[in-house]
Amino acid sequence: MTDTVSFADLGLNERLLKALDKHNFTTPTAVQEATIPPAMYGQDLMVSAKTGSGKTAAFVLPILDKLLQSSPRNTGTRALILVPTRELAKHVFKQVKTLSSYTHIQTGLIIGGEDNNYQKVILRDNP
């Protein structure tokens, strides 16, 4: 029998653990277990896995953890996630909002074809 790894075992910030618990993320998927620890140590990774395997949380959680370690407020945008489609951008944005729900981290979604004035307001809020 193998030992079950928890998100707490991965060394994530307590606020992230609280959000994971609230949103019923109980144990890391295989891709999360394999990638979160090296990502938290600053290693570059290239990951390929099936849809629904937890890739988004696998790269978002280390980013959020790093932002929580150094929390200079009102310093401008500190992380940028680029994705190839509007649909994926909306998915990643929703996941970031969910995973950061117990933090002070603000998020913003900037996509093509939307009102520029509204998106300028988003950027002024230092997402």
PDB file of C-alpha atoms in Angstrom:
ATOM      1  CA  MET A   1       0.000   0.000   0.000  1.00  0.00           C
ATOM      2  CA  THR A   2       1.311   3.468  -0.878  1.00  0.00           C
ATOM      3  CA  ASP A   3       1.098   6.487   1.372  1.00  0.00           C
ATOM      4  CA  THR A   4      -1.394   9.105   0.274  1.00  0.00           C
ATOM      5  CA  VAL A   5       0.157  12.539  -0.185  1.00  0.00           C
ATOM      6  CA  SER A   6      -1.825  15.586   0.915  1.00  0.00           C
ATOM      7  CA  PHE A   7      -1.560  19.160  -0.315  1.00  0.00           C
ATOM      8  CA  ALA A   8      -0.142  20.045   3.115  1.00  0.00           C
ATOM      9  CA  ASP A   9       2.696  17.569   2.460  1.00  0.00           C
ATOM     10  CA  LEU A  10       3.653  19.674  -0.568  1.00  0.00           C
ATOM     11  CA  GLY A  11       4.474  22.659   1.654  1.00  0.00           C
ATOM     12  CA  LEU A  12       1.768  25.011   0.399  1.00  0.00           C
ATOM     13  CA  ASN A  13       0.747  28.143   2.292  1.00  0.00           C
ATOM     14  CA  GLU A  14      -2.036  27.701   4.863  1.00  0.00           C
ATOM     15  CA  ARG A  15      -4.330  30.086   2.979  1.00  0.00           C
ATOM     16  CA  LEU A  16      -4.035  27.968  -0.138  1.00  0.00           C
ATOM     17  CA  LEU A  17      -4.713  24.829   1.894  1.00  0.00           C
ATOM     18  CA  LYS A  18      -7.851  26.466   3.279  1.00  0.00           C
ATOM     19  CA  ALA A  19      -9.091  27.260  -0.247  1.00  0.00           C
ATOM     20  CA  LEU A  20      -8.280  23.751  -1.436  1.00  0.00           C
ATOM     21  CA  ASP A  21     -10.221  22.290   1.472  1.00  0.00           C
ATOM     22  CA  LYS A  22     -13.203  24.598   0.945  1.00  0.00           C
ATOM     23  CA  HIS A  23     -13.418  23.661  -2.719  1.00  0.00           C
ATOM     24  CA  ASN A  24     -13.088  19.916  -2.021  1.00  0.00           C
ATOM     25  CA  PHE A  25      -9.612  19.423  -3.449  1.00  0.00           C
ATOM     26  CA  THR A  26      -8.677  16.548  -1.155  1.00  0.00           C
ATOM     27  CA  THR A  27      -5.472  15.033  -2.501  1.00  0.00           C
ATOM     28  CA  PRO A  28      -3.138  16.113  -5.283  1.00  0.00           C
ATOM     29  CA  THR A  29      -3.425  14.409  -8.641  1.00  0.00           C
ATOM     30  CA  ALA A  30      -0.404  12.593 -10.027  1.00  0.00           C
ATOM     31  CA  VAL A  31       0.639  15.611 -12.125  1.00  0.00           C
ATOM     32  CA  GLN A  32       0.257  17.953  -9.127  1.00  0.00           C
ATOM     33  CA  GLU A  33       2.237  15.675  -6.835  1.00  0.00           C
ATOM     34  CA  ALA A  34       5.015  15.393  -9.408  1.00  0.00           C
ATOM     35  CA  THR A  35       5.246  19.075 -10.375  1.00  0.00           C
ATOM     36  CA  ILE A  36       4.334  21.274  -7.401  1.00  0.00           C
ATOM     37  CA  PRO A  37       7.440  20.555  -5.271  1.00  0.00           C
ATOM     38  CA  PRO A  38      10.013  21.231  -8.023  1.00  0.00           C
ATOM     39  CA  ALA A  39       8.044  24.295  -9.193  1.00  0.00           C
ATOM     40  CA  MET A  40       8.078  25.668  -5.648  1.00  0.00           C
ATOM     41  CA  TYR A  41      11.874  25.355  -5.679  1.00  0.00           C
ATOM     42  CA  GLY A  42      12.017  27.417  -8.863  1.00  0.00           C
ATOM     43  CA  GLN A  43      12.683  24.642 -11.333  1.00  0.00           C
ATOM     44  CA  ASP A  44      11.466  25.093 -14.893  1.00  0.00           C
ATOM     45  CA  LEU A  45       9.079  22.378 -15.985  1.00  0.00           C
ATOM     46  CA  MET A  46       7.455  21.206 -19.192  1.00  0.00           C
ATOM     47  CA  VAL A  47       4.420  19.074 -18.427  1.00  0.00           C
ATOM     48  CA  SER A  48       2.113  17.133 -20.677  1.00  0.00           C
ATOM     49  CA  ALA A  49      -0.960  15.414 -19.271  1.00  0.00           C
ATOM     50  CA  LYS A  50      -4.542  14.639 -20.207  1.00  0.00           C
ATOM     51  CA  THR A  51      -7.382  17.128 -19.903  1.00  0.00           C
ATOM     52  CA  GLY A  52      -8.801  17.034 -16.388  1.00  0.00           C
ATOM     53  CA  SER A  53      -5.561  15.835 -14.801  1.00  0.00           C
ATOM     54  CA  GLY A  54      -5.066  18.974 -12.705  1.00  0.00           C
ATOM     55  CA  LYS A  55      -2.429  20.783 -14.768  1.00  0.00           C
ATOM     56  CA  THR A  56      -3.864  24.241 -14.093  1.00  0.00           C
ATOM     57  CA  ALA A  57      -3.672  23.865 -10.308  1.00  0.00           C
ATOM     58  CA  ALA A  58      -0.246  22.252 -10.742  1.00  0.00           C
ATOM     59  CA  PHE A  59       1.209  25.490 -12.113  1.00  0.00           C
ATOM     60  CA  VAL A  60      -1.075  28.001 -10.373  1.00  0.00           C
ATOM     61  CA  LEU A  61      -0.505  26.785  -6.796  1.00  0.00           C
ATOM     62  CA  PRO A  62       3.286  27.346  -6.859  1.00  0.00           C
ATOM     63  CA  ILE A  63       2.751  30.813  -8.367  1.00  0.00           C
ATOM     64  CA  LEU A  64       0.265  31.750  -5.645  1.00  0.00           C
ATOM     65  CA  ASP A  65       2.507  30.294  -2.945  1.00  0.00           C
ATOM     66  CA  LYS A  66       5.437  32.388  -4.194  1.00  0.00           C
ATOM     67  CA  LEU A  67       3.283  35.539  -4.272  1.00  0.00           C
ATOM     68  CA  LEU A  68       2.193  34.901  -0.682  1.00  0.00           C
ATOM     69  CA  GLN A  69       5.807  34.571   0.462  1.00  0.00           C
ATOM     70  CA  SER A  70       6.555  38.113  -0.657  1.00  0.00           C
ATOM     71  CA  SER A  71       3.468  40.257  -0.374  1.00  0.00           C
ATOM     72  CA  PRO A  72       4.377  43.769  -1.463  1.00  0.00           C
ATOM     73  CA  ARG A  73       0.985  45.332  -2.073  1.00  0.00           C
ATOM     74  CA  ASN A  74       0.286  47.921  -4.735  1.00  0.00           C
ATOM     75  CA  THR A  75       3.474  47.185  -6.626  1.00  0.00           C
ATOM     76  CA  GLY A  76       1.874  46.374  -9.941  1.00  0.00           C
ATOM     77  CA  THR A  77       1.239  43.093 -11.624  1.00  0.00           C
ATOM     78  CA  ARG A  78       3.571  40.401 -10.262  1.00  0.00           C
ATOM     79  CA  ALA A  79       2.568  37.388 -12.349  1.00  0.00           C
ATOM     80  CA  LEU A  80       1.333  36.940 -15.901  1.00  0.00           C
ATOM     81  CA  ILE A  81      -0.134  33.752 -17.299  1.00  0.00           C
ATOM     82  CA  LEU A  82      -0.380  33.588 -21.084  1.00  0.00           C
ATOM     83  CA  VAL A  83      -2.623  31.021 -22.743  1.00  0.00           C
ATOM     84  CA  PRO A  84      -3.531  30.467 -26.410  1.00  0.00           C
ATOM     85  CA  THR A  85      -7.346  30.710 -26.282  1.00  0.00           C
ATOM     86  CA  ARG A  86     -10.084  32.773 -24.655  1.00  0.00           C
ATOM     87  CA  GLU A  87     -11.729  29.631 -23.298  1.00  0.00           C
ATOM     88  CA  LEU A  88      -8.531  28.476 -21.618  1.00  0.00           C
ATOM     89  CA  ALA A  89      -7.938  31.999 -20.285  1.00  0.00           C
ATOM     90  CA  LYS A  90     -11.381  31.976 -18.675  1.00  0.00           C
ATOM     91  CA  HIS A  91     -10.744  28.528 -17.188  1.00  0.00           C
ATOM     92  CA  VAL A  92      -7.365  29.558 -15.734  1.00  0.00           C
ATOM     93  CA  PHE A  93      -8.842  32.808 -14.365  1.00  0.00           C
ATOM     94  CA  LYS A  94     -11.638  30.905 -12.622  1.00  0.00           C
ATOM     95  CA  GLN A  95      -9.137  28.436 -11.149  1.00  0.00           C
ATOM     96  CA  VAL A  96      -6.874  31.240  -9.891  1.00  0.00           C
ATOM     97  CA  LYS A  97      -9.864  32.971  -8.260  1.00  0.00           C
ATOM     98  CA  THR A  98     -10.861  29.701  -6.585  1.00  0.00           C
ATOM     99  CA  LEU A  99      -7.377  28.834  -5.336  1.00  0.00           C
ATOM    100  CA  SER A 100      -6.656  32.370  -4.105  1.00  0.00           C
ATOM    101  CA  SER A 101     -10.035  32.849  -2.411  1.00  0.00           C
ATOM    102  CA  TYR A 102      -8.478  33.086   1.084  1.00  0.00           C
ATOM    103  CA  THR A 103      -5.658  35.424   0.109  1.00  0.00           C
ATOM    104  CA  HIS A 104      -5.235  39.136  -0.596  1.00  0.00           C
ATOM    105  CA  ILE A 105      -4.151  38.342  -4.155  1.00  0.00           C
ATOM    106  CA  GLN A 106      -6.182  40.128  -6.808  1.00  0.00           C
ATOM    107  CA  THR A 107      -6.645  38.640 -10.240  1.00  0.00           C
ATOM    108  CA  GLY A 108      -7.625  40.034 -13.592  1.00  0.00           C
ATOM    109  CA  LEU A 109      -8.583  38.605 -16.957  1.00  0.00           C
ATOM    110  CA  ILE A 110      -7.401  40.413 -20.073  1.00  0.00           C
ATOM    111  CA  ILE A 111      -8.512  38.900 -23.382  1.00  0.00           C
ATOM    112  CA  GLY A 112      -8.834  40.086 -26.941  1.00  0.00           C
ATOM    113  CA  GLY A 113     -12.133  41.318 -28.277  1.00  0.00           C
ATOM    114  CA  GLU A 114     -13.286  42.836 -24.973  1.00  0.00           C
ATOM    115  CA  ASP A 115     -13.880  46.459 -23.993  1.00  0.00           C
ATOM    116  CA  ASN A 116     -10.487  48.176 -23.694  1.00  0.00           C
ATOM    117  CA  ASN A 117     -11.669  50.720 -21.125  1.00  0.00           C
ATOM    118  CA  TYR A 118     -12.906  47.994 -18.783  1.00  0.00           C
ATOM    119  CA  GLN A 119      -9.656  46.090 -19.149  1.00  0.00           C
ATOM    120  CA  LYS A 120      -7.628  49.224 -18.389  1.00  0.00           C
ATOM    121  CA  VAL A 121      -9.537  49.486 -15.108  1.00  0.00           C
ATOM    122  CA  ILE A 122      -8.624  45.877 -14.320  1.00  0.00           C
ATOM    123  CA  LEU A 123      -4.926  46.664 -14.863  1.00  0.00           C
ATOM    124  CA  ARG A 124      -5.116  49.805 -12.701  1.00  0.00           C
ATOM    125  CA  ASP A 125      -6.206  47.588  -9.783  1.00  0.00           C
ATOM    126  CA  ASN A 126      -2.794  45.820  -9.858  1.00  0.00           C
ATOM    127  CA  PRO A 127      -3.994  42.264 -10.443  1.00  0.00           C
TER     128      PRO A 127
END
